[in-house]
Amino acid sequence: MAKVFTGKDGRLLLDGIEQVKVTNWSLTGNLEMLETTSLGDNQRTYTPGVQEFSGSATLLYYNDGAGRNDASTVLRKVLRVDGITEGDTVNMRLRLLEGATNHDVRLTTYITSVSFGASVGDVSSAQVDFQGTGALLEVTV
Amino acid sequence: MGIYLGNIGNIEIARKSDGSPKESLVNPSDVNASRNRFSFDFDESYLIAGDLVEFTTTDATSLDFISSAGWADGIVRSSGNWYIFIDELGGIRLYNNFDDSLEGSTAGLVPLVAITRNIPIAVTVRDRDTRLLASVTDYELNTNRETVDITTLSDEYRQQYSSLITGSGSITAQWDYVDEGGREPIHYLMQLVLRTEIGSNFHGKFYIKSANFNPSGGTFSDTQSNDALWWEFDAIVTNSATSFATTDIIVSQIDFITTGAIRLRALTTGGRKLLQENGDPFILEQGGYSLLEGNELP
């Protein structure tokens, strides 16, 4: 059956917990290409180098009835009084839902940048950038 | 269910400023006692004919350039309120009456006397009186509630969150610059858009239905005739346009935006007035020094 995916099908999970009030997420995968062109070649040639994954997400700064605030949890990955250690990774799962089928990309990340604020006439939200480390853990897209 | 026509509405406005005083100096050469006009250093668009202006000396001396005949009790004091007229040379004439101040006529003109010293003064435009806006043919008021889209991933329907309220509108009136009925001519709002330093604010009461007004059209029950319903808000004049055509009445259109709260008020019972012990009403003196607010004397 034909299926067009929209934001309605999107989900974001951090450490296995589905985040609420996410307005967008994006993921970028890069492959570094190493040039292998040599003298006598008529066309440039390349060989694959190192892969890199990074992305961003925006969460409304929102307290649900039980006091849960996912934006706050993510913000505190970077806004903290103690330093960041090697073990402060976040298991991130970016999902598009198709009925009972999940189209996922799962990777280990560091939260590299967070920003939030308040402005007149707008809802407060947290913008989060993340950097993948290591290979992707799961790909079902 | 009644039928209400536009002729049951009207507009009241109160002149308004940001309340900040302007300090200056009245020199002996600034006072022309023979013509009863004076001046001080101010931008010509700072004051508008018909403004109720409070003059106060900043060194606690008396306003000697204003004759004792211009004071309600005949005693020259350090502070007083008068309506003003600005002549073509930027000179100021003082009046005890609003209508006279619009015309700048000799009637009601407060006499001045020559001075021999510099008098430091602070000038404040007061916002005491509310007046009907004259010759209004139509008005329009739009109120708008902004919304913020808070739709998130996985939502099936868009979700909106209430945000800020804004208002704007326009007034159309036949142009006039004087009015003998104590009403505010549209010319004031045309001047207001050009006012410098203290802005072009006014306080408005835009009536959907005026109290105690029985128009020829429409139907009202006895209990409805004294009802009044109106919008009340502060506004800033943003645009003024006047059209001239050889066969038409000169018409001015004023555009404005609201600032601060917009209230839709209703008065459905008779107004109650504070009375004196003997049952007489309190009377607000319009001229000279006396005010029932601010820094009045005991």
PDB file of N, CA, C and O in Angstrom, chain B residues 96-164:
ATOM      1  N   ASN B  96      -8.727  79.118  29.790  1.00  0.00           N
ATOM      2  CA  ASN B  96      -9.385  78.318  30.812  1.00  0.00           C
ATOM      3  C   ASN B  96     -10.435  77.394  30.222  1.00  0.00           C
ATOM      4  O   ASN B  96     -11.041  76.607  30.949  1.00  0.00           O
ATOM      5  N   ASN B  97     -10.656  77.522  28.926  1.00  0.00           N
ATOM      6  CA  ASN B  97     -11.748  76.797  28.289  1.00  0.00           C
ATOM      7  C   ASN B  97     -11.235  76.064  27.060  1.00  0.00           C
ATOM      8  O   ASN B  97     -10.481  76.614  26.258  1.00  0.00           O
ATOM      9  N   PHE B  98     -11.644  74.816  26.903  1.00  0.00           N
ATOM     10  CA  PHE B  98     -11.161  73.995  25.790  1.00  0.00           C
ATOM     11  C   PHE B  98     -11.546  74.575  24.433  1.00  0.00           C
ATOM     12  O   PHE B  98     -10.713  74.691  23.530  1.00  0.00           O
ATOM     13  N   ASP B  99     -12.824  74.943  24.279  1.00  0.00           N
ATOM     14  CA  ASP B  99     -13.284  75.436  22.977  1.00  0.00           C
ATOM     15  C   ASP B  99     -12.526  76.690  22.558  1.00  0.00           C
ATOM     16  O   ASP B  99     -12.145  76.848  21.399  1.00  0.00           O
ATOM     17  N   ASP B 100     -12.325  77.604  23.513  1.00  0.00           N
ATOM     18  CA  ASP B 100     -11.579  78.832  23.183  1.00  0.00           C
ATOM     19  C   ASP B 100     -10.153  78.512  22.762  1.00  0.00           C
ATOM     20  O   ASP B 100      -9.592  79.155  21.866  1.00  0.00           O
ATOM     21  N   SER B 101      -9.566  77.512  23.398  1.00  0.00           N
ATOM     22  CA  SER B 101      -8.173  77.202  23.079  1.00  0.00           C
ATOM     23  C   SER B 101      -8.026  76.618  21.677  1.00  0.00           C
ATOM     24  O   SER B 101      -6.993  76.769  21.040  1.00  0.00           O
ATOM     25  N   LEU B 102      -9.056  75.966  21.179  1.00  0.00           N
ATOM     26  CA  LEU B 102      -8.976  75.438  19.815  1.00  0.00           C
ATOM     27  C   LEU B 102      -8.979  76.568  18.796  1.00  0.00           C
ATOM     28  O   LEU B 102      -8.314  76.504  17.771  1.00  0.00           O
ATOM     29  N   GLU B 103      -9.747  77.607  19.079  1.00  0.00           N
ATOM     30  CA  GLU B 103      -9.853  78.722  18.150  1.00  0.00           C
ATOM     31  C   GLU B 103      -8.701  79.705  18.290  1.00  0.00           C
ATOM     32  O   GLU B 103      -8.378  80.436  17.356  1.00  0.00           O
ATOM     33  N   GLY B 104      -8.117  79.794  19.466  1.00  0.00           N
ATOM     34  CA  GLY B 104      -7.050  80.765  19.691  1.00  0.00           C
ATOM     35  C   GLY B 104      -7.558  82.184  19.679  1.00  0.00           C
ATOM     36  O   GLY B 104      -6.824  83.122  19.337  1.00  0.00           O
ATOM     37  N   SER B 105      -8.800  82.354  20.033  1.00  0.00           N
ATOM     38  CA  SER B 105      -9.414  83.678  19.955  1.00  0.00           C
ATOM     39  C   SER B 105      -9.040  84.522  21.178  1.00  0.00           C
ATOM     40  O   SER B 105      -8.408  84.040  22.128  1.00  0.00           O
ATOM     41  N   THR B 106      -9.441  85.786  21.157  1.00  0.00           N
ATOM     42  CA  THR B 106      -9.169  86.658  22.304  1.00  0.00           C
ATOM     43  C   THR B 106     -10.124  86.361  23.462  1.00  0.00           C
ATOM     44  O   THR B 106      -9.815  86.667  24.609  1.00  0.00           O
ATOM     45  N   ALA B 107     -11.267  85.730  23.131  1.00  0.00           N
ATOM     46  CA  ALA B 107     -12.214  85.389  24.197  1.00  0.00           C
ATOM     47  C   ALA B 107     -11.599  84.308  25.090  1.00  0.00           C
ATOM     48  O   ALA B 107     -11.091  83.304  24.606  1.00  0.00           O
ATOM     49  N   GLY B 108     -11.652  84.563  26.384  1.00  0.00           N
ATOM     50  CA  GLY B 108     -11.147  83.559  27.326  1.00  0.00           C
ATOM     51  C   GLY B 108      -9.643  83.501  27.432  1.00  0.00           C
ATOM     52  O   GLY B 108      -9.101  82.610  28.098  1.00  0.00           O
ATOM     53  N   LEU B 109      -8.948  84.430  26.771  1.00  0.00           N
ATOM     54  CA  LEU B 109      -7.487  84.409  26.785  1.00  0.00           C
ATOM     55  C   LEU B 109      -6.960  84.820  28.161  1.00  0.00           C
ATOM     56  O   LEU B 109      -7.373  85.844  28.723  1.00  0.00           O
ATOM     57  N   VAL B 110      -6.066  84.039  28.717  1.00  0.00           N
ATOM     58  CA  VAL B 110      -5.480  84.341  30.023  1.00  0.00           C
ATOM     59  C   VAL B 110      -4.416  85.431  29.851  1.00  0.00           C
ATOM     60  O   VAL B 110      -3.503  85.279  29.030  1.00  0.00           O
ATOM     61  N   PRO B 111      -4.527  86.530  30.572  1.00  0.00           N
ATOM     62  CA  PRO B 111      -3.561  87.621  30.406  1.00  0.00           C
ATOM     63  C   PRO B 111      -2.199  87.261  31.011  1.00  0.00           C
ATOM     64  O   PRO B 111      -2.111  86.549  32.008  1.00  0.00           O
ATOM     65  N   LEU B 112      -1.149  87.780  30.374  1.00  0.00           N
ATOM     66  CA  LEU B 112       0.211  87.573  30.850  1.00  0.00           C
ATOM     67  C   LEU B 112       0.801  88.902  31.302  1.00  0.00           C
ATOM     68  O   LEU B 112       0.306  89.979  30.938  1.00  0.00           O
ATOM     69  N   VAL B 113       1.838  88.825  32.078  1.00  0.00           N
ATOM     70  CA  VAL B 113       2.550  90.045  32.522  1.00  0.00           C
ATOM     71  C   VAL B 113       4.044  89.851  32.251  1.00  0.00           C
ATOM     72  O   VAL B 113       4.551  88.729  32.251  1.00  0.00           O
ATOM     73  N   ALA B 114       4.716  90.977  32.022  1.00  0.00           N
ATOM     74  CA  ALA B 114       6.151  90.934  31.721  1.00  0.00           C
ATOM     75  C   ALA B 114       6.923  90.482  32.961  1.00  0.00           C
ATOM     76  O   ALA B 114       6.503  90.719  34.103  1.00  0.00           O
ATOM     77  N   ILE B 115       8.044  89.811  32.725  1.00  0.00           N
ATOM     78  CA  ILE B 115       8.886  89.362  33.839  1.00  0.00           C
ATOM     79  C   ILE B 115      10.291  89.914  33.663  1.00  0.00           C
ATOM     80  O   ILE B 115      10.682  90.328  32.560  1.00  0.00           O
ATOM     81  N   THR B 116      11.035  89.914  34.747  1.00  0.00           N
ATOM     82  CA  THR B 116      12.400  90.460  34.705  1.00  0.00           C
ATOM     83  C   THR B 116      13.444  89.396  35.035  1.00  0.00           C
ATOM     84  O   THR B 116      14.622  89.700  35.150  1.00  0.00           O
ATOM     85  N   ARG B 117      13.021  88.179  35.212  1.00  0.00           N
ATOM     86  CA  ARG B 117      13.967  87.116  35.544  1.00  0.00           C
ATOM     87  C   ARG B 117      13.633  85.869  34.726  1.00  0.00           C
ATOM     88  O   ARG B 117      12.511  85.734  34.203  1.00  0.00           O
ATOM     89  N   ASN B 118      14.610  84.990  34.630  1.00  0.00           N
ATOM     90  CA  ASN B 118      14.365  83.700  33.978  1.00  0.00           C
ATOM     91  C   ASN B 118      13.591  82.789  34.932  1.00  0.00           C
ATOM     92  O   ASN B 118      13.927  82.704  36.125  1.00  0.00           O
ATOM     93  N   ILE B 119      12.579  82.119  34.405  1.00  0.00           N
ATOM     94  CA  ILE B 119      11.789  81.210  35.247  1.00  0.00           C
ATOM     95  C   ILE B 119      11.939  79.788  34.698  1.00  0.00           C
ATOM     96  O   ILE B 119      11.495  79.492  33.586  1.00  0.00           O
ATOM     97  N   PRO B 120      12.564  78.887  35.472  1.00  0.00           N
ATOM     98  CA  PRO B 120      12.665  77.489  35.014  1.00  0.00           C
ATOM     99  C   PRO B 120      11.327  76.772  35.219  1.00  0.00           C
ATOM    100  O   PRO B 120      10.723  76.865  36.299  1.00  0.00           O
ATOM    101  N   ILE B 121      10.885  76.086  34.195  1.00  0.00           N
ATOM    102  CA  ILE B 121       9.575  75.428  34.282  1.00  0.00           C
ATOM    103  C   ILE B 121       9.664  73.970  33.836  1.00  0.00           C
ATOM    104  O   ILE B 121      10.565  73.585  33.095  1.00  0.00           O
ATOM    105  N   ALA B 122       8.694  73.198  34.320  1.00  0.00           N
ATOM    106  CA  ALA B 122       8.483  71.830  33.826  1.00  0.00           C
ATOM    107  C   ALA B 122       7.081  71.796  33.231  1.00  0.00           C
ATOM    108  O   ALA B 122       6.129  72.317  33.836  1.00  0.00           O
ATOM    109  N   VAL B 123       6.969  71.218  32.060  1.00  0.00           N
ATOM    110  CA  VAL B 123       5.700  71.213  31.325  1.00  0.00           C
ATOM    111  C   VAL B 123       5.226  69.775  31.159  1.00  0.00           C
ATOM    112  O   VAL B 123       5.975  68.922  30.699  1.00  0.00           O
ATOM    113  N   THR B 124       3.986  69.521  31.548  1.00  0.00           N
ATOM    114  CA  THR B 124       3.429  68.171  31.419  1.00  0.00           C
ATOM    115  C   THR B 124       2.061  68.261  30.769  1.00  0.00           C
ATOM    116  O   THR B 124       1.230  69.077  31.169  1.00  0.00           O
ATOM    117  N   VAL B 125       1.841  67.421  29.758  1.00  0.00           N
ATOM    118  CA  VAL B 125       0.514  67.360  29.138  1.00  0.00           C
ATOM    119  C   VAL B 125      -0.359  66.445  29.989  1.00  0.00           C
ATOM    120  O   VAL B 125      -0.016  65.291  30.223  1.00  0.00           O
ATOM    121  N   ARG B 126      -1.474  66.981  30.466  1.00  0.00           N
ATOM    122  CA  ARG B 126      -2.370  66.211  31.328  1.00  0.00           C
ATOM    123  C   ARG B 126      -3.403  65.468  30.490  1.00  0.00           C
ATOM    124  O   ARG B 126      -3.703  65.851  29.353  1.00  0.00           O
ATOM    125  N   ASP B 127      -3.956  64.399  31.063  1.00  0.00           N
ATOM    126  CA  ASP B 127      -4.931  63.589  30.317  1.00  0.00           C
ATOM    127  C   ASP B 127      -6.205  63.448  31.152  1.00  0.00           C
ATOM    128  O   ASP B 127      -6.648  62.361  31.455  1.00  0.00           O
ATOM    129  N   ARG B 128      -6.780  64.589  31.506  1.00  0.00           N
ATOM    130  CA  ARG B 128      -7.889  64.574  32.450  1.00  0.00           C
ATOM    131  C   ARG B 128      -9.244  64.311  31.790  1.00  0.00           C
ATOM    132  O   ARG B 128     -10.053  63.560  32.308  1.00  0.00           O
ATOM    133  N   ASP B 129      -9.493  64.941  30.675  1.00  0.00           N
ATOM    134  CA  ASP B 129     -10.856  64.979  30.152  1.00  0.00           C
ATOM    135  C   ASP B 129     -11.071  63.992  29.007  1.00  0.00           C
ATOM    136  O   ASP B 129     -10.210  63.786  28.177  1.00  0.00           O
ATOM    137  N   THR B 130     -12.273  63.429  28.988  1.00  0.00           N
ATOM    138  CA  THR B 130     -12.696  62.597  27.865  1.00  0.00           C
ATOM    139  C   THR B 130     -13.762  63.362  27.097  1.00  0.00           C
ATOM    140  O   THR B 130     -14.686  63.921  27.691  1.00  0.00           O
ATOM    141  N   ARG B 131     -13.605  63.404  25.776  1.00  0.00           N
ATOM    142  CA  ARG B 131     -14.563  64.166  24.964  1.00  0.00           C
ATOM    143  C   ARG B 131     -15.055  63.327  23.803  1.00  0.00           C
ATOM    144  O   ARG B 131     -14.346  62.463  23.295  1.00  0.00           O
ATOM    145  N   LEU B 132     -16.257  63.665  23.364  1.00  0.00           N
ATOM    146  CA  LEU B 132     -16.784  63.037  22.165  1.00  0.00           C
ATOM    147  C   LEU B 132     -15.972  63.482  20.965  1.00  0.00           C
ATOM    148  O   LEU B 132     -15.595  64.654  20.857  1.00  0.00           O
ATOM    149  N   LEU B 133     -15.685  62.574  20.079  1.00  0.00           N
ATOM    150  CA  LEU B 133     -15.023  62.926  18.829  1.00  0.00           C
ATOM    151  C   LEU B 133     -16.106  63.404  17.864  1.00  0.00           C
ATOM    152  O   LEU B 133     -17.113  62.727  17.652  1.00  0.00           O
ATOM    153  N   ALA B 134     -15.891  64.576  17.300  1.00  0.00           N
ATOM    154  CA  ALA B 134     -16.947  65.224  16.525  1.00  0.00           C
ATOM    155  C   ALA B 134     -17.025  64.679  15.101  1.00  0.00           C
ATOM    156  O   ALA B 134     -16.021  64.293  14.514  1.00  0.00           O
ATOM    157  N   SER B 135     -18.229  64.670  14.572  1.00  0.00           N
ATOM    158  CA  SER B 135     -18.500  64.428  13.139  1.00  0.00           C
ATOM    159  C   SER B 135     -17.962  63.102  12.625  1.00  0.00           C
ATOM    160  O   SER B 135     -17.497  63.011  11.486  1.00  0.00           O
ATOM    161  N   VAL B 136     -18.020  62.080  13.448  1.00  0.00           N
ATOM    162  CA  VAL B 136     -17.570  60.762  13.002  1.00  0.00           C
ATOM    163  C   VAL B 136     -18.641  60.138  12.118  1.00  0.00           C
ATOM    164  O   VAL B 136     -19.825  60.140  12.462  1.00  0.00           O
ATOM    165  N   THR B 137     -18.239  59.649  10.975  1.00  0.00           N
ATOM    166  CA  THR B 137     -19.208  58.996  10.084  1.00  0.00           C
ATOM    167  C   THR B 137     -19.136  57.477  10.182  1.00  0.00           C
ATOM    168  O   THR B 137     -20.131  56.793   9.986  1.00  0.00           O
ATOM    169  N   ASP B 138     -17.968  56.961  10.456  1.00  0.00           N
ATOM    170  CA  ASP B 138     -17.879  55.529  10.710  1.00  0.00           C
ATOM    171  C   ASP B 138     -16.563  55.203  11.384  1.00  0.00           C
ATOM    172  O   ASP B 138     -15.607  55.979  11.329  1.00  0.00           O
ATOM    173  N   TYR B 139     -16.555  54.075  12.073  1.00  0.00           N
ATOM    174  CA  TYR B 139     -15.300  53.585  12.633  1.00  0.00           C
ATOM    175  C   TYR B 139     -15.269  52.070  12.529  1.00  0.00           C
ATOM    176  O   TYR B 139     -16.316  51.423  12.346  1.00  0.00           O
ATOM    177  N   GLU B 140     -14.071  51.551  12.642  1.00  0.00           N
ATOM    178  CA  GLU B 140     -13.888  50.104  12.545  1.00  0.00           C
ATOM    179  C   GLU B 140     -12.830  49.703  13.558  1.00  0.00           C
ATOM    180  O   GLU B 140     -11.831  50.401  13.719  1.00  0.00           O
ATOM    181  N   LEU B 141     -13.070  48.631  14.270  1.00  0.00           N
ATOM    182  CA  LEU B 141     -12.090  48.127  15.228  1.00  0.00           C
ATOM    183  C   LEU B 141     -11.921  46.629  15.017  1.00  0.00           C
ATOM    184  O   LEU B 141     -12.903  45.891  15.000  1.00  0.00           O
ATOM    185  N   ASN B 142     -10.692  46.216  14.816  1.00  0.00           N
ATOM    186  CA  ASN B 142     -10.404  44.794  14.641  1.00  0.00           C
ATOM    187  C   ASN B 142      -9.569  44.314  15.822  1.00  0.00           C
ATOM    188  O   ASN B 142      -8.579  44.958  16.170  1.00  0.00           O
ATOM    189  N   THR B 143      -9.977  43.225  16.409  1.00  0.00           N
ATOM    190  CA  THR B 143      -9.156  42.617  17.450  1.00  0.00           C
ATOM    191  C   THR B 143      -8.690  41.256  16.949  1.00  0.00           C
ATOM    192  O   THR B 143      -9.440  40.539  16.283  1.00  0.00           O
ATOM    193  N   ASN B 144      -7.480  40.948  17.256  1.00  0.00           N
ATOM    194  CA  ASN B 144      -6.870  39.748  16.698  1.00  0.00           C
ATOM    195  C   ASN B 144      -6.115  38.994  17.785  1.00  0.00           C
ATOM    196  O   ASN B 144      -5.374  39.588  18.558  1.00  0.00           O
ATOM    197  N   ARG B 145      -6.340  37.712  17.865  1.00  0.00           N
ATOM    198  CA  ARG B 145      -5.622  36.855  18.810  1.00  0.00           C
ATOM    199  C   ARG B 145      -4.590  36.049  18.026  1.00  0.00           C
ATOM    200  O   ARG B 145      -4.939  35.275  17.146  1.00  0.00           O
ATOM    201  N   GLU B 146      -3.339  36.266  18.334  1.00  0.00           N
ATOM    202  CA  GLU B 146      -2.299  35.482  17.684  1.00  0.00           C
ATOM    203  C   GLU B 146      -2.266  34.076  18.293  1.00  0.00           C
ATOM    204  O   GLU B 146      -2.599  33.895  19.458  1.00  0.00           O
ATOM    205  N   THR B 147      -1.856  33.116  17.493  1.00  0.00           N
ATOM    206  CA  THR B 147      -1.712  31.755  17.997  1.00  0.00           C
ATOM    207  C   THR B 147      -0.336  31.223  17.632  1.00  0.00           C
ATOM    208  O   THR B 147       0.273  31.674  16.660  1.00  0.00           O
ATOM    209  N   VAL B 148       0.135  30.313  18.432  1.00  0.00           N
ATOM    210  CA  VAL B 148       1.415  29.674  18.171  1.00  0.00           C
ATOM    211  C   VAL B 148       1.162  28.202  17.871  1.00  0.00           C
ATOM    212  O   VAL B 148       0.422  27.529  18.599  1.00  0.00           O
ATOM    213  N   ASP B 149       1.758  27.728  16.794  1.00  0.00           N
ATOM    214  CA  ASP B 149       1.582  26.335  16.398  1.00  0.00           C
ATOM    215  C   ASP B 149       2.445  25.446  17.299  1.00  0.00           C
ATOM    216  O   ASP B 149       3.667  25.584  17.336  1.00  0.00           O
ATOM    217  N   ILE B 150       1.810  24.571  18.057  1.00  0.00           N
ATOM    218  CA  ILE B 150       2.566  23.665  18.937  1.00  0.00           C
ATOM    219  C   ILE B 150       2.350  22.215  18.523  1.00  0.00           C
ATOM    220  O   ILE B 150       2.449  21.308  19.329  1.00  0.00           O
ATOM    221  N   THR B 151       2.037  22.041  17.253  1.00  0.00           N
ATOM    222  CA  THR B 151       1.893  20.673  16.738  1.00  0.00           C
ATOM    223  C   THR B 151       3.221  19.944  16.836  1.00  0.00           C
ATOM    224  O   THR B 151       4.266  20.520  16.538  1.00  0.00           O
ATOM    225  N   THR B 152       3.194  18.737  17.277  1.00  0.00           N
ATOM    226  CA  THR B 152       4.426  17.967  17.423  1.00  0.00           C
ATOM    227  C   THR B 152       4.339  16.677  16.619  1.00  0.00           C
ATOM    228  O   THR B 152       3.270  16.316  16.110  1.00  0.00           O
ATOM    229  N   LEU B 153       5.470  16.019  16.489  1.00  0.00           N
ATOM    230  CA  LEU B 153       5.512  14.756  15.765  1.00  0.00           C
ATOM    231  C   LEU B 153       4.502  13.788  16.363  1.00  0.00           C
ATOM    232  O   LEU B 153       4.316  13.758  17.585  1.00  0.00           O
ATOM    233  N   SER B 154       3.871  13.045  15.506  1.00  0.00           N
ATOM    234  CA  SER B 154       2.863  12.040  15.846  1.00  0.00           C
ATOM    235  C   SER B 154       1.463  12.636  16.029  1.00  0.00           C
ATOM    236  O   SER B 154       0.509  11.886  16.170  1.00  0.00           O
ATOM    237  N   ASP B 155       1.318  13.954  16.027  1.00  0.00           N
ATOM    238  CA  ASP B 155      -0.024  14.546  16.138  1.00  0.00           C
ATOM    239  C   ASP B 155      -0.804  14.351  14.848  1.00  0.00           C
ATOM    240  O   ASP B 155      -0.254  14.468  13.750  1.00  0.00           O
ATOM    241  N   GLU B 156      -2.076  14.091  14.995  1.00  0.00           N
ATOM    242  CA  GLU B 156      -2.947  13.938  13.829  1.00  0.00           C
ATOM    243  C   GLU B 156      -3.553  15.281  13.421  1.00  0.00           C
ATOM    244  O   GLU B 156      -3.891  15.505  12.269  1.00  0.00           O
ATOM    245  N   TYR B 157      -3.734  16.156  14.410  1.00  0.00           N
ATOM    246  CA  TYR B 157      -4.368  17.448  14.143  1.00  0.00           C
ATOM    247  C   TYR B 157      -3.441  18.563  14.613  1.00  0.00           C
ATOM    248  O   TYR B 157      -2.709  18.398  15.588  1.00  0.00           O
ATOM    249  N   ARG B 158      -3.515  19.679  13.939  1.00  0.00           N
ATOM    250  CA  ARG B 158      -2.710  20.808  14.373  1.00  0.00           C
ATOM    251  C   ARG B 158      -3.178  21.295  15.731  1.00  0.00           C
ATOM    252  O   ARG B 158      -4.376  21.347  15.997  1.00  0.00           O
ATOM    253  N   GLN B 159      -2.230  21.647  16.571  1.00  0.00           N
ATOM    254  CA  GLN B 159      -2.574  22.189  17.881  1.00  0.00           C
ATOM    255  C   GLN B 159      -2.070  23.627  17.966  1.00  0.00           C
ATOM    256  O   GLN B 159      -0.949  23.918  17.538  1.00  0.00           O
ATOM    257  N   GLN B 160      -2.880  24.485  18.486  1.00  0.00           N
ATOM    258  CA  GLN B 160      -2.531  25.895  18.582  1.00  0.00           C
ATOM    259  C   GLN B 160      -2.576  26.326  20.045  1.00  0.00           C
ATOM    260  O   GLN B 160      -3.348  25.778  20.841  1.00  0.00           O
ATOM    261  N   TYR B 161      -1.767  27.314  20.356  1.00  0.00           N
ATOM    262  CA  TYR B 161      -1.731  27.833  21.727  1.00  0.00           C
ATOM    263  C   TYR B 161      -2.025  29.327  21.671  1.00  0.00           C
ATOM    264  O   TYR B 161      -1.482  30.032  20.820  1.00  0.00           O
ATOM    265  N   SER B 162      -2.873  29.784  22.563  1.00  0.00           N
ATOM    266  CA  SER B 162      -3.242  31.204  22.555  1.00  0.00           C
ATOM    267  C   SER B 162      -2.043  32.073  22.871  1.00  0.00           C
ATOM    268  O   SER B 162      -1.295  31.806  23.803  1.00  0.00           O
ATOM    269  N   SER B 163      -1.886  33.119  22.108  1.00  0.00           N
ATOM    270  CA  SER B 163      -0.758  34.010  22.344  1.00  0.00           C
ATOM    271  C   SER B 163      -1.272  35.440  22.556  1.00  0.00           C
ATOM    272  O   SER B 163      -2.268  35.635  23.236  1.00  0.00           O
ATOM    273  N   LEU B 164      -0.692  36.396  21.922  1.00  0.00           N
ATOM    274  CA  LEU B 164      -0.950  37.799  22.234  1.00  0.00           C
ATOM    275  C   LEU B 164      -2.167  38.355  21.488  1.00  0.00           C
ATOM    276  O   LEU B 164      -2.522  37.867  20.421  1.00  0.00           O
TER     277      LEU B 164
END
